[in-house]
CSV table of N, CA and C in Angstrom, one decimal:
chain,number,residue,atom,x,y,z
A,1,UNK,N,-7.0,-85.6,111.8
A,1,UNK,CA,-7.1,-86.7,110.9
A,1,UNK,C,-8.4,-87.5,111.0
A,2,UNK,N,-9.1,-87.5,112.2
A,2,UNK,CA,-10.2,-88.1,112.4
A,2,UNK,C,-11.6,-87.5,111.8
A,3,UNK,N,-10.9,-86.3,111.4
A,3,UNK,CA,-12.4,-85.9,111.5
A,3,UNK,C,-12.5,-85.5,109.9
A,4,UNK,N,-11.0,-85.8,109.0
A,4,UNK,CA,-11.2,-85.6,107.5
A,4,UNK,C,-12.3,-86.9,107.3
A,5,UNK,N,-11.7,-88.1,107.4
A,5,UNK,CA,-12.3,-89.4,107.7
A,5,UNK,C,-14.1,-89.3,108.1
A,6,UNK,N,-14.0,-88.5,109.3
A,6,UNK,CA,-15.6,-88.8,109.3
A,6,UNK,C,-16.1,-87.8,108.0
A,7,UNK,N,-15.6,-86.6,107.9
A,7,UNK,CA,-16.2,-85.7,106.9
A,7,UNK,C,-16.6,-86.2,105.3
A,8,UNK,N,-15.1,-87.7,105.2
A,8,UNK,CA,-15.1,-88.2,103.9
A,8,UNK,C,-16.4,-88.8,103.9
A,9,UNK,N,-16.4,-89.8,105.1
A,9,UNK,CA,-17.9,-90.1,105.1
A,9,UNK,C,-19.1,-90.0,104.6
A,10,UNK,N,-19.3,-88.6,105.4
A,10,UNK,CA,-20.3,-87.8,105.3
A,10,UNK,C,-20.7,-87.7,103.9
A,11,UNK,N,-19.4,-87.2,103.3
A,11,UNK,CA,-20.0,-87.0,101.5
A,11,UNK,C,-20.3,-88.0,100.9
A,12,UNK,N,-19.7,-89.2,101.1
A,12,UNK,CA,-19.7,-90.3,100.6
A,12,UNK,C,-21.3,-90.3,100.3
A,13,UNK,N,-21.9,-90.4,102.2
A,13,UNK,CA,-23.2,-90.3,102.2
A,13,UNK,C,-24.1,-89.8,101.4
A,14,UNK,N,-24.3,-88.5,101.0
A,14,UNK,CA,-24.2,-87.6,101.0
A,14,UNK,C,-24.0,-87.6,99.2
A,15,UNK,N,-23.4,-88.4,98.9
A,15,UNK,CA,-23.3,-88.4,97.4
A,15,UNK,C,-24.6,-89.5,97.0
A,16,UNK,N,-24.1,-90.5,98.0
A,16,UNK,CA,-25.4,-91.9,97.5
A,16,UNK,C,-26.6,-91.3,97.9
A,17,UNK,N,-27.1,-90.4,98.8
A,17,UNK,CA,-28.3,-89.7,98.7
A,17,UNK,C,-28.8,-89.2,97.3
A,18,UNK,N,-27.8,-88.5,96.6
A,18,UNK,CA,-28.1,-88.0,95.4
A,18,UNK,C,-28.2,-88.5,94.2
A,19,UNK,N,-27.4,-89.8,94.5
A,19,UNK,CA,-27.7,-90.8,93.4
A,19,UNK,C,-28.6,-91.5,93.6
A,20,UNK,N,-28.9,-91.7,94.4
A,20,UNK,CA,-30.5,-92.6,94.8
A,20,UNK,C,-31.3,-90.9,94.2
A,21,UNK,N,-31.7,-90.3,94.6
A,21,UNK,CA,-32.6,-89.4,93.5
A,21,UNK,C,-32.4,-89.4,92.2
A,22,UNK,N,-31.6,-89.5,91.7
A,22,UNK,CA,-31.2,-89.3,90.5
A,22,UNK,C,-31.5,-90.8,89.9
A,23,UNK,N,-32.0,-91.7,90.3
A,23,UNK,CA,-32.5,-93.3,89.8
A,23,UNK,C,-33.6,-93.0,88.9
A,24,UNK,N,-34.0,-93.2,87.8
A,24,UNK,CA,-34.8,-93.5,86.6
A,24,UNK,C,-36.0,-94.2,87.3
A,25,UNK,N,-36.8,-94.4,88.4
A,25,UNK,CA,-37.9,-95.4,88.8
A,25,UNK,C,-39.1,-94.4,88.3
A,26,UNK,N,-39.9,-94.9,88.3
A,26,UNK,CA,-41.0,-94.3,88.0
A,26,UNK,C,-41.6,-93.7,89.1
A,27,UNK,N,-41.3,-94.0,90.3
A,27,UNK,CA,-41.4,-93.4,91.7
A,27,UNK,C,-40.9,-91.7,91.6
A,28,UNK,N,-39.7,-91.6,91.4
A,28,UNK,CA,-38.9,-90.9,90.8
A,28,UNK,C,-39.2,-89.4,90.0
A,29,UNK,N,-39.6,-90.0,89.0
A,29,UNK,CA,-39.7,-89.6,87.8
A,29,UNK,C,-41.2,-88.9,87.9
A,30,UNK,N,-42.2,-89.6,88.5
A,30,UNK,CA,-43.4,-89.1,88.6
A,30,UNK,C,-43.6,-88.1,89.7
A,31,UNK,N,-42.6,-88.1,90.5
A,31,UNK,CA,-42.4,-87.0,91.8
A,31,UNK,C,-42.4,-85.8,90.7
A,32,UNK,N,-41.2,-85.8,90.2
A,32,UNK,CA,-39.8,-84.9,89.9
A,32,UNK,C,-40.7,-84.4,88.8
A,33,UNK,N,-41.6,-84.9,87.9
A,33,UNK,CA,-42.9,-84.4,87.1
A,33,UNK,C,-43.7,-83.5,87.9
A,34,UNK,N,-44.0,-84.0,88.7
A,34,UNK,CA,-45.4,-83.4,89.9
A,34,UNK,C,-44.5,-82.0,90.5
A,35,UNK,N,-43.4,-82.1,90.7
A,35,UNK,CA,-42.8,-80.7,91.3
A,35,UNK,C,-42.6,-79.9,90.0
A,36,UNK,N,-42.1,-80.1,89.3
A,36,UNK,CA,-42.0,-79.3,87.4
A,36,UNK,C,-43.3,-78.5,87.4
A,37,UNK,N,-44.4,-79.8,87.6
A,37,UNK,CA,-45.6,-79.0,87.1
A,37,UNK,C,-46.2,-78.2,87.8
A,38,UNK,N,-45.7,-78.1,89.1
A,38,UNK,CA,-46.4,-77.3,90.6
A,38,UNK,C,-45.6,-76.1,90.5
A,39,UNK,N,-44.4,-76.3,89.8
A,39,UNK,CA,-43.5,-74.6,89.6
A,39,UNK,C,-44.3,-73.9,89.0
A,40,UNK,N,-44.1,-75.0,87.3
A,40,UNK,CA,-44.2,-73.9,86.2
A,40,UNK,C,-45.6,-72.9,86.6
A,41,UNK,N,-46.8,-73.7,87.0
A,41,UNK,CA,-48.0,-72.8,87.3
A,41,UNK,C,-47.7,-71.4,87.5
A,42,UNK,N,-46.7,-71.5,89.0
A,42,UNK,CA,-46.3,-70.0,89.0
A,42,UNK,C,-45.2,-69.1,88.8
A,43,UNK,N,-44.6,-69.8,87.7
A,43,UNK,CA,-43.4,-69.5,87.4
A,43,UNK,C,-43.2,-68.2,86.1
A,44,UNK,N,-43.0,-67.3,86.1
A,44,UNK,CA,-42.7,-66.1,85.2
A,44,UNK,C,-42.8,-66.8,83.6
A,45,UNK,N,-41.4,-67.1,83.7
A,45,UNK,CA,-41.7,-67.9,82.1
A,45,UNK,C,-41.5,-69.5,82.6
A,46,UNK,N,-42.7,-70.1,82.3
A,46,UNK,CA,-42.9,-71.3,82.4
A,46,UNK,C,-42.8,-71.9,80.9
A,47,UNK,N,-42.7,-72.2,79.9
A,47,UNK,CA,-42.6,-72.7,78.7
A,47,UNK,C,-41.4,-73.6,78.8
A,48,UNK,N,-39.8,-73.3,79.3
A,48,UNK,CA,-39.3,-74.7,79.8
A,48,UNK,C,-39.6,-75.7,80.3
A,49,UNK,N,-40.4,-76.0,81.7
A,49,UNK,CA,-40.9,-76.7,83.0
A,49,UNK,C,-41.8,-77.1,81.9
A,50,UNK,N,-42.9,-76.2,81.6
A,50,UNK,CA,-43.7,-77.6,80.4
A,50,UNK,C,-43.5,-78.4,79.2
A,51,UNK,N,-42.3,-77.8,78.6
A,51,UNK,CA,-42.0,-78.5,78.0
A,51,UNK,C,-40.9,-79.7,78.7
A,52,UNK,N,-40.0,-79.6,79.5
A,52,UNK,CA,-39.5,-80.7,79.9
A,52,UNK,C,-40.9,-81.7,80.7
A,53,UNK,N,-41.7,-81.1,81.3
A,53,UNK,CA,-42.9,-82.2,81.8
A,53,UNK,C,-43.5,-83.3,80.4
A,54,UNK,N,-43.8,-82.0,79.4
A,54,UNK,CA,-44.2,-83.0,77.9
A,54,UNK,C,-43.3,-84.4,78.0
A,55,UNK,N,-41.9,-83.8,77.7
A,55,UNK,CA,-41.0,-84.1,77.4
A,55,UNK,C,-40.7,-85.8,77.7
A,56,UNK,N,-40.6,-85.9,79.1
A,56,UNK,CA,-40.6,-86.9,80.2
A,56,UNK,C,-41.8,-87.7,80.0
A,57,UNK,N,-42.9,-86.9,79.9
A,57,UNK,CA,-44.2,-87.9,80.0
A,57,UNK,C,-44.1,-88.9,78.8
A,58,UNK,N,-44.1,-87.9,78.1
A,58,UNK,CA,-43.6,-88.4,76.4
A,58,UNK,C,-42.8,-89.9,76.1
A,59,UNK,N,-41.5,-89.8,77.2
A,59,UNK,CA,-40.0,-90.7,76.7
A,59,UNK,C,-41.0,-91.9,78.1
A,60,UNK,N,-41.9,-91.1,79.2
A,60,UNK,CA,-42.1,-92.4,80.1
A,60,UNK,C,-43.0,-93.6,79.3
A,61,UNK,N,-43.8,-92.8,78.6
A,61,UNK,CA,-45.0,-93.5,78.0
A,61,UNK,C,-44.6,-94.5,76.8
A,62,UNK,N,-43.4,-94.4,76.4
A,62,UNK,CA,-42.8,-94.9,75.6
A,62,UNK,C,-42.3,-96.1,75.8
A,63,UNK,N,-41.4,-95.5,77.2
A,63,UNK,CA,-40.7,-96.6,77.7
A,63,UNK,C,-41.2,-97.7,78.4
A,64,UNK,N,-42.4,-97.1,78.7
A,64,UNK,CA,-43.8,-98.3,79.2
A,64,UNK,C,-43.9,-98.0,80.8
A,65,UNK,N,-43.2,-96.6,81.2
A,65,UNK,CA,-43.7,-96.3,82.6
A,65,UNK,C,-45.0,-95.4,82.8
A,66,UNK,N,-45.3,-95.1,81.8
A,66,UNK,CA,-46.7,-94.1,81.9
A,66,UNK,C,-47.7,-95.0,81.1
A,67,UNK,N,-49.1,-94.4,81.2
A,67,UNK,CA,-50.3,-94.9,80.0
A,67,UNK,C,-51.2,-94.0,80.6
A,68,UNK,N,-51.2,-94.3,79.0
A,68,UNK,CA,-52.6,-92.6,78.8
A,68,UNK,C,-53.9,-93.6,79.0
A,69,UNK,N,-54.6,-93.0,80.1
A,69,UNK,CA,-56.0,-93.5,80.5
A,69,UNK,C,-57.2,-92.9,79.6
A,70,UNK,N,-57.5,-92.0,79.1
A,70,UNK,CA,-58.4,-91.6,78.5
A,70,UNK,C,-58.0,-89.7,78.5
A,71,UNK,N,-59.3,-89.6,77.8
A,71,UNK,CA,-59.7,-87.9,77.7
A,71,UNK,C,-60.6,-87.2,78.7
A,72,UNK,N,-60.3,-85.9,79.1
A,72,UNK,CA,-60.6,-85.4,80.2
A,72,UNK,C,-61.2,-84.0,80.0
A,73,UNK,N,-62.9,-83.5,80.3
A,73,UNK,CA,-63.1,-82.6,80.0
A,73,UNK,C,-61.9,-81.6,80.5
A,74,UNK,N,-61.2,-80.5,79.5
A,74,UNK,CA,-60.3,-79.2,80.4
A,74,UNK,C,-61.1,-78.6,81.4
A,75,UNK,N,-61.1,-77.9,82.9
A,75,UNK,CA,-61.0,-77.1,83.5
A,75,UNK,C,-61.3,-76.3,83.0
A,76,UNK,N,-60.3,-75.5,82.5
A,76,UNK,CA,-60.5,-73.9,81.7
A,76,UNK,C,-60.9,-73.9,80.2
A,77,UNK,N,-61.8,-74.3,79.7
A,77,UNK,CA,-61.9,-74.1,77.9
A,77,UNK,C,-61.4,-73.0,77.6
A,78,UNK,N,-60.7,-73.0,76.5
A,78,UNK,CA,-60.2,-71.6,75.6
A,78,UNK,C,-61.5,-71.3,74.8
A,79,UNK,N,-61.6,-69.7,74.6
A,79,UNK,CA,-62.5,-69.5,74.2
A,79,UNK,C,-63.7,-69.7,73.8
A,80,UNK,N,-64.2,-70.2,75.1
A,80,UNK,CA,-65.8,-70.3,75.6
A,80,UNK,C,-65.6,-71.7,74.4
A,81,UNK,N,-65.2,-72.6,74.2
A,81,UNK,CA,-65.0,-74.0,74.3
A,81,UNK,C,-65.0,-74.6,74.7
A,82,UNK,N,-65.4,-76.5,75.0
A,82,UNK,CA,-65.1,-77.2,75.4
A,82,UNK,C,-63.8,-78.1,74.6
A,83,UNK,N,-62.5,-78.2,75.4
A,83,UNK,CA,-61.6,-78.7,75.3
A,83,UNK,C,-61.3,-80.1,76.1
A,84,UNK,N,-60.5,-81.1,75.6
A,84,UNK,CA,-60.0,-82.0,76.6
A,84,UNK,C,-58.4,-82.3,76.4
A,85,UNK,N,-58.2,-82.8,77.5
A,85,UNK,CA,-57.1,-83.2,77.8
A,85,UNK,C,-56.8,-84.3,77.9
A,86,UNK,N,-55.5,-85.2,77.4
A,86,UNK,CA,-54.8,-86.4,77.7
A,86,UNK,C,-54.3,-86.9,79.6
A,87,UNK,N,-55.4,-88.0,80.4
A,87,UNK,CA,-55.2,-88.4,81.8
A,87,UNK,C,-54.1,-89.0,81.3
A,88,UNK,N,-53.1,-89.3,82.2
A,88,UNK,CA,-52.1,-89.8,81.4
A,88,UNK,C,-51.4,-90.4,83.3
A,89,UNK,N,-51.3,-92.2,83.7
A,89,UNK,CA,-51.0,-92.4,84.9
A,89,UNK,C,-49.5,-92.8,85.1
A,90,UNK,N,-49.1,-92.2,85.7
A,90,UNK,CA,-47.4,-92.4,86.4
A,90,UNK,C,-47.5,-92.8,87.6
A,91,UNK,N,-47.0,-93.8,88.0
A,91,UNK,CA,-47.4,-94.6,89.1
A,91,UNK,C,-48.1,-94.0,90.1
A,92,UNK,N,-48.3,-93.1,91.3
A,92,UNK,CA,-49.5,-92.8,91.9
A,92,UNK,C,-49.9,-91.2,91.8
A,93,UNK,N,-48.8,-91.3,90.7
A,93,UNK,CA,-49.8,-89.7,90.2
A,93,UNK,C,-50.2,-89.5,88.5
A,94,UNK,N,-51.3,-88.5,88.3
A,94,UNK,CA,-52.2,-88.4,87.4
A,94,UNK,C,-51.4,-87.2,87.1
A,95,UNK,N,-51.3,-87.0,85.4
A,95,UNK,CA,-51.2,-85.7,84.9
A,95,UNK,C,-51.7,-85.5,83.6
A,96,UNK,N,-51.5,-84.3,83.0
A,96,UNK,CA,-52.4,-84.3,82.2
A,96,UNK,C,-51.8,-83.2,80.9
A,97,UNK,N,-52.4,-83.9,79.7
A,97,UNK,CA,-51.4,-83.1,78.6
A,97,UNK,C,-52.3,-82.7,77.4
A,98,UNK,N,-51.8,-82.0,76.4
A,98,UNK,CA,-52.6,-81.6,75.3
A,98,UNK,C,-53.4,-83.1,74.5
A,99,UNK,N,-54.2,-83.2,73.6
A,99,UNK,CA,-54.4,-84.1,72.8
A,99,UNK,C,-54.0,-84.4,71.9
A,100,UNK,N,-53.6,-85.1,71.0
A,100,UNK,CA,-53.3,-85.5,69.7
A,100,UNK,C,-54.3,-85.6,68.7
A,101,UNK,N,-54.3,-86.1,67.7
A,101,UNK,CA,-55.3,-86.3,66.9
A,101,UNK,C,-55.9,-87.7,67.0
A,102,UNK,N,-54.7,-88.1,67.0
A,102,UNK,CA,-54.6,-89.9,67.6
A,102,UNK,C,-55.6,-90.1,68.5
A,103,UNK,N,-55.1,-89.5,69.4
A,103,UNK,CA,-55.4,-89.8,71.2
A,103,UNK,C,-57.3,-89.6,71.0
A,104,UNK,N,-57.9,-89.1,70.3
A,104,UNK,CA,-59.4,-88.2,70.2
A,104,UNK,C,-60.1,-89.8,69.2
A,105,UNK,N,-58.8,-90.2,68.5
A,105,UNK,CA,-59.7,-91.5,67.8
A,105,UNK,C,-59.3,-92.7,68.8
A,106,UNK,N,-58.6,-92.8,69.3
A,106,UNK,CA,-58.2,-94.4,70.3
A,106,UNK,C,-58.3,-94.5,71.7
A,107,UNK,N,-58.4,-93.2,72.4
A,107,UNK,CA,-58.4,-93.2,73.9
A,107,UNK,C,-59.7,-93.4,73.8
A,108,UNK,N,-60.6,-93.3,75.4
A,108,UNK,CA,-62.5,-93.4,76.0
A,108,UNK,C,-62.1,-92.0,76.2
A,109,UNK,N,-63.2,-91.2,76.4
A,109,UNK,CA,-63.5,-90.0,76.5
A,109,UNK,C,-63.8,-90.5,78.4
A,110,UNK,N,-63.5,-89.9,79.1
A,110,UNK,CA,-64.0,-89.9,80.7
A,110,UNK,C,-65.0,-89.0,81.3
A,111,UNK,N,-65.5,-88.1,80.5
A,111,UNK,CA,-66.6,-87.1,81.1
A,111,UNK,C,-65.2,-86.1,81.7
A,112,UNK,N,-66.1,-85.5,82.9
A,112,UNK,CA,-65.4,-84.4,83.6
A,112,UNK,C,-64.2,-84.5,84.4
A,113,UNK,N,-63.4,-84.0,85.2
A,113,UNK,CA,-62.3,-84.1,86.1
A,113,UNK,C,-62.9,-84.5,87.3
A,114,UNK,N,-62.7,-85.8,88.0
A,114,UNK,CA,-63.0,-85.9,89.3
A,114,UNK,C,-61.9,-84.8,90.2
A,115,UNK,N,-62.7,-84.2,90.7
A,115,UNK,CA,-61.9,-83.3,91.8
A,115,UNK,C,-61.4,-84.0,93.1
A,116,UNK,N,-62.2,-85.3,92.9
A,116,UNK,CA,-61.8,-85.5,95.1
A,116,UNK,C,-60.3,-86.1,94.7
A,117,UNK,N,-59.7,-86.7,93.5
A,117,UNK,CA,-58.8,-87.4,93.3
A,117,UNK,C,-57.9,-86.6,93.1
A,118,UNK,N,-56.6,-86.5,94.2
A,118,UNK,CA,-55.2,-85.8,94.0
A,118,UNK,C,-54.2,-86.3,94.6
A,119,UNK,N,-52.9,-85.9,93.6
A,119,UNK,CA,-51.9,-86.3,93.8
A,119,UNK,C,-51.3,-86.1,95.4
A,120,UNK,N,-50.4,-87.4,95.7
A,120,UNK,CA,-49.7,-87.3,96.7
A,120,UNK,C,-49.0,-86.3,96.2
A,121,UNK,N,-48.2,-85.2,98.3
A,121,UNK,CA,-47.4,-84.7,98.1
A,121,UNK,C,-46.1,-85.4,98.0
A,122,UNK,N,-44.9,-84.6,97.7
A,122,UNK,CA,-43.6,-84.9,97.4
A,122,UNK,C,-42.8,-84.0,98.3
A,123,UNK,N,-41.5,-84.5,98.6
A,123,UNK,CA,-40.7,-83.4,99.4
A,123,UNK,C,-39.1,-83.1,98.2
A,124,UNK,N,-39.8,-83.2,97.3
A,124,UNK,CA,-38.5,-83.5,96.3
A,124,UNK,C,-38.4,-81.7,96.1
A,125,UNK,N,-37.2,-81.1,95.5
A,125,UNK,CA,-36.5,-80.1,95.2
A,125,UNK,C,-36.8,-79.7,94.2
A,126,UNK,N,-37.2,-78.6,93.5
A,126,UNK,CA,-37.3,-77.9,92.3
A,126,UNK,C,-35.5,-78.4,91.4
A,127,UNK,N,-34.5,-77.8,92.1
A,127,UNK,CA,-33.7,-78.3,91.5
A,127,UNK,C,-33.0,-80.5,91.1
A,128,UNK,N,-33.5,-80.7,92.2
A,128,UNK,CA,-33.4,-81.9,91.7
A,128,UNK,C,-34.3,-82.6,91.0
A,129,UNK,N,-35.8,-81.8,90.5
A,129,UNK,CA,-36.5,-82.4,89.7
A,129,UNK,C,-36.4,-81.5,88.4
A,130,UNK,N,-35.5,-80.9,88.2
A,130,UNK,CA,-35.2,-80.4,86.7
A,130,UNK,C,-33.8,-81.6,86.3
A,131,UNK,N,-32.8,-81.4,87.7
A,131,UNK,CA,-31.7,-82.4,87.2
A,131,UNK,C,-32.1,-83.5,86.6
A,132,UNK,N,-33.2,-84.3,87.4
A,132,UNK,CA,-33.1,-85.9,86.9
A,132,UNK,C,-34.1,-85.5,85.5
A,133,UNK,N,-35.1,-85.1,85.5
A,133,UNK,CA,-35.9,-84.8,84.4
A,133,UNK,C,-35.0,-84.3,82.8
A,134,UNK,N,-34.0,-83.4,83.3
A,134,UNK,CA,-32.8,-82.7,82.1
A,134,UNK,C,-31.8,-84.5,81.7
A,135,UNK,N,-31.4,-85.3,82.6
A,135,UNK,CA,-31.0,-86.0,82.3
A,135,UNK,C,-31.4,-87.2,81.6
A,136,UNK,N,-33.0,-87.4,82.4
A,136,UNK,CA,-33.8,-88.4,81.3
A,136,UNK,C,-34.1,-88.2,80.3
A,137,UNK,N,-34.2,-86.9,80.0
A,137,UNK,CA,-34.7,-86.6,78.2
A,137,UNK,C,-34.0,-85.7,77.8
A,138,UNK,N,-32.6,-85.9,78.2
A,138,UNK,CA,-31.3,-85.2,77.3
A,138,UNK,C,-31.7,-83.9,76.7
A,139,UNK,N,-32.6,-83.1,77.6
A,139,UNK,CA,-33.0,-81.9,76.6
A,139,UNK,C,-32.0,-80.6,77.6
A,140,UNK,N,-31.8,-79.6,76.9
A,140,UNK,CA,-30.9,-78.7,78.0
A,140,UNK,C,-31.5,-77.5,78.0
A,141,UNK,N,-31.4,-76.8,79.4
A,141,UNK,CA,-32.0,-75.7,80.2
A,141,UNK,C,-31.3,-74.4,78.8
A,142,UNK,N,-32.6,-73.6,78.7
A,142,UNK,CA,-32.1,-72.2,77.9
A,142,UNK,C,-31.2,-71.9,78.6
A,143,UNK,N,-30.1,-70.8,78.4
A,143,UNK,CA,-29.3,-70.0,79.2
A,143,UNK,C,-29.9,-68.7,79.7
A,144,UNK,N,-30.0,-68.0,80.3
A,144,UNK,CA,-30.9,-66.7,80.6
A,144,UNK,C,-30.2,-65.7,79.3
A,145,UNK,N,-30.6,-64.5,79.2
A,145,UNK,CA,-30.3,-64.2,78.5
A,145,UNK,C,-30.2,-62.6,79.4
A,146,UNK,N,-29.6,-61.4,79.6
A,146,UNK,CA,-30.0,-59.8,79.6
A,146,UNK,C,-30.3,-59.2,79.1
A,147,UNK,N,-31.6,-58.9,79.0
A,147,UNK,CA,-31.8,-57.9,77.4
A,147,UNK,C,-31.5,-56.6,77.9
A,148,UNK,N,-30.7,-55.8,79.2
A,148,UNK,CA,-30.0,-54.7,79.3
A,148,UNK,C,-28.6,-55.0,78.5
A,149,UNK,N,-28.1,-56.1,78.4
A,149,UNK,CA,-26.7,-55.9,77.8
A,149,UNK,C,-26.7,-56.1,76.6
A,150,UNK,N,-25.9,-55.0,76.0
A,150,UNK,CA,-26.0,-55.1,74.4
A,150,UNK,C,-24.5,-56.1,74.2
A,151,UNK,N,-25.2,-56.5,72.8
A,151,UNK,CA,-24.4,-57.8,72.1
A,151,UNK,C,-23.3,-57.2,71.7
A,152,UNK,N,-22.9,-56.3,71.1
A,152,UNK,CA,-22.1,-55.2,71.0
A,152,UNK,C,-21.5,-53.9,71.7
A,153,UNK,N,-20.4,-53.8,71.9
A,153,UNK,CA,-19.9,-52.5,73.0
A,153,UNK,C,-19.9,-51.7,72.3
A,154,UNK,N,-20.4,-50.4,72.4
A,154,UNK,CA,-20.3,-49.1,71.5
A,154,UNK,C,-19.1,-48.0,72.5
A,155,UNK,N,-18.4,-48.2,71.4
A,155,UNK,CA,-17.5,-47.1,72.0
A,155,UNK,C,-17.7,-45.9,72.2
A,156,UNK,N,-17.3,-45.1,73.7
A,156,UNK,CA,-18.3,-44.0,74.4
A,156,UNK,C,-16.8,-43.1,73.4
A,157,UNK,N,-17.9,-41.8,73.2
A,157,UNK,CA,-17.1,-40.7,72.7
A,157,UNK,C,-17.9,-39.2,73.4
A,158,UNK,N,-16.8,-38.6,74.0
A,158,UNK,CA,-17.4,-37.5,74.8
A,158,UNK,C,-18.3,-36.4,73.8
A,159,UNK,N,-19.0,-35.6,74.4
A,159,UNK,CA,-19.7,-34.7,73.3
A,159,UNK,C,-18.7,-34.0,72.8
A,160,UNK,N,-17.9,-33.5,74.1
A,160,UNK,CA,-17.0,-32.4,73.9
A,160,UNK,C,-15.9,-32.6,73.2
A,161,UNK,N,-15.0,-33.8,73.0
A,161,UNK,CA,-14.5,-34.5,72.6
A,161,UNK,C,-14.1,-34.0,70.5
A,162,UNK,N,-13.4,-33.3,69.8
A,162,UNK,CA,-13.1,-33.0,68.8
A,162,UNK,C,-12.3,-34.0,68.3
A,163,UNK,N,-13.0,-34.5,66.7
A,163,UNK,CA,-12.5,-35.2,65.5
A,163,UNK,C,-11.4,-34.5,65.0
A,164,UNK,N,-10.5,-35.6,64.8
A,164,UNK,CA,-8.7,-35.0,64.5
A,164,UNK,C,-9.2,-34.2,62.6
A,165,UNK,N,-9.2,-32.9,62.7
A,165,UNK,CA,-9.2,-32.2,61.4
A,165,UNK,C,-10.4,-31.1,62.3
A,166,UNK,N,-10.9,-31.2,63.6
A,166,UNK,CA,-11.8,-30.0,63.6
A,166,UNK,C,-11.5,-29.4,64.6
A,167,UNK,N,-10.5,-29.3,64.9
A,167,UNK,CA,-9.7,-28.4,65.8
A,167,UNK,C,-9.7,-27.3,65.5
């Protein structure tokens, strides 16, 4: 009996751990962004992870937890271009998103990417930074899909197998 009691505990614990991650702070949110964006890099199909990153940046900047600092030469130009990017600050980390049309007439242009400046690490979870991220911006995970299983069962018919009339 003693030890259901300690064990209820435990979860109890154990639950408020995960609801303290699961808190909306900007602390939070700017982690759970920074791990998103550290997957998708090497992630097979990354086009979810960036779009939920947009996504969040998007609903933070709204909600008046983010602000876009200026424009940032890109790293990698597409096609031997120069391109820039939206700095955009979440409390002690920096990230960075496509431009608008807007953003090119109202932000300062910043010149290049300072390199010495990087984000704190995080010890946060790939999965608990999709949880809280899916829940802040109510968007939902694709489902995987098999493209070995067909959508339709074809019914197997032996070769050898004779049509009633060709007997």
């Amino acid at each position: 009996m003693l030890l259901k009691i300690g064990d209820r505990l435990n979860t109890n614990q154990r639950n408020n751990k995960k609801e303290q991650h699961l808190e909306f702070s900007i602390e939070n949110l700017s982690r759970a962004i920074f791990v998103i964006n550290k997957h998708a890099k090497a992630a097979t199909n990354p086009k979810f992870l960036y779009d939920l990153k947009k996504k969040a940046l998007e609903k933070m900047i709204i909600d008046g937890k983010a602000e876009k600092l200026g424009l940032h030469f890109s790293r990698n130009p597409k096609l031997s271009r120069q391109t820039s990017t939206v700095l955009i600050s979440c409390g002690d980390y920096l990230f960075h998103l496509p431009p608008t049309k807007e953003d090119f007439q109202t932000l300062p242009h910043l010149g290049g990417l300072d390199e010495e400046q990087r984000n704190p690490k995080t010890n946060f979870s790939l999965k608990q930074a999709k949880t809280l991220l899916i829940a802040y911006t109510g968007m939902k995970e694709p489902q995987p899909t098999n493209p070995y299983a067909s959508s339709t069962t074809k019914k197997y018919i032996s070769p050898f197998a004779k049509r009633f009339g060709e007997r």
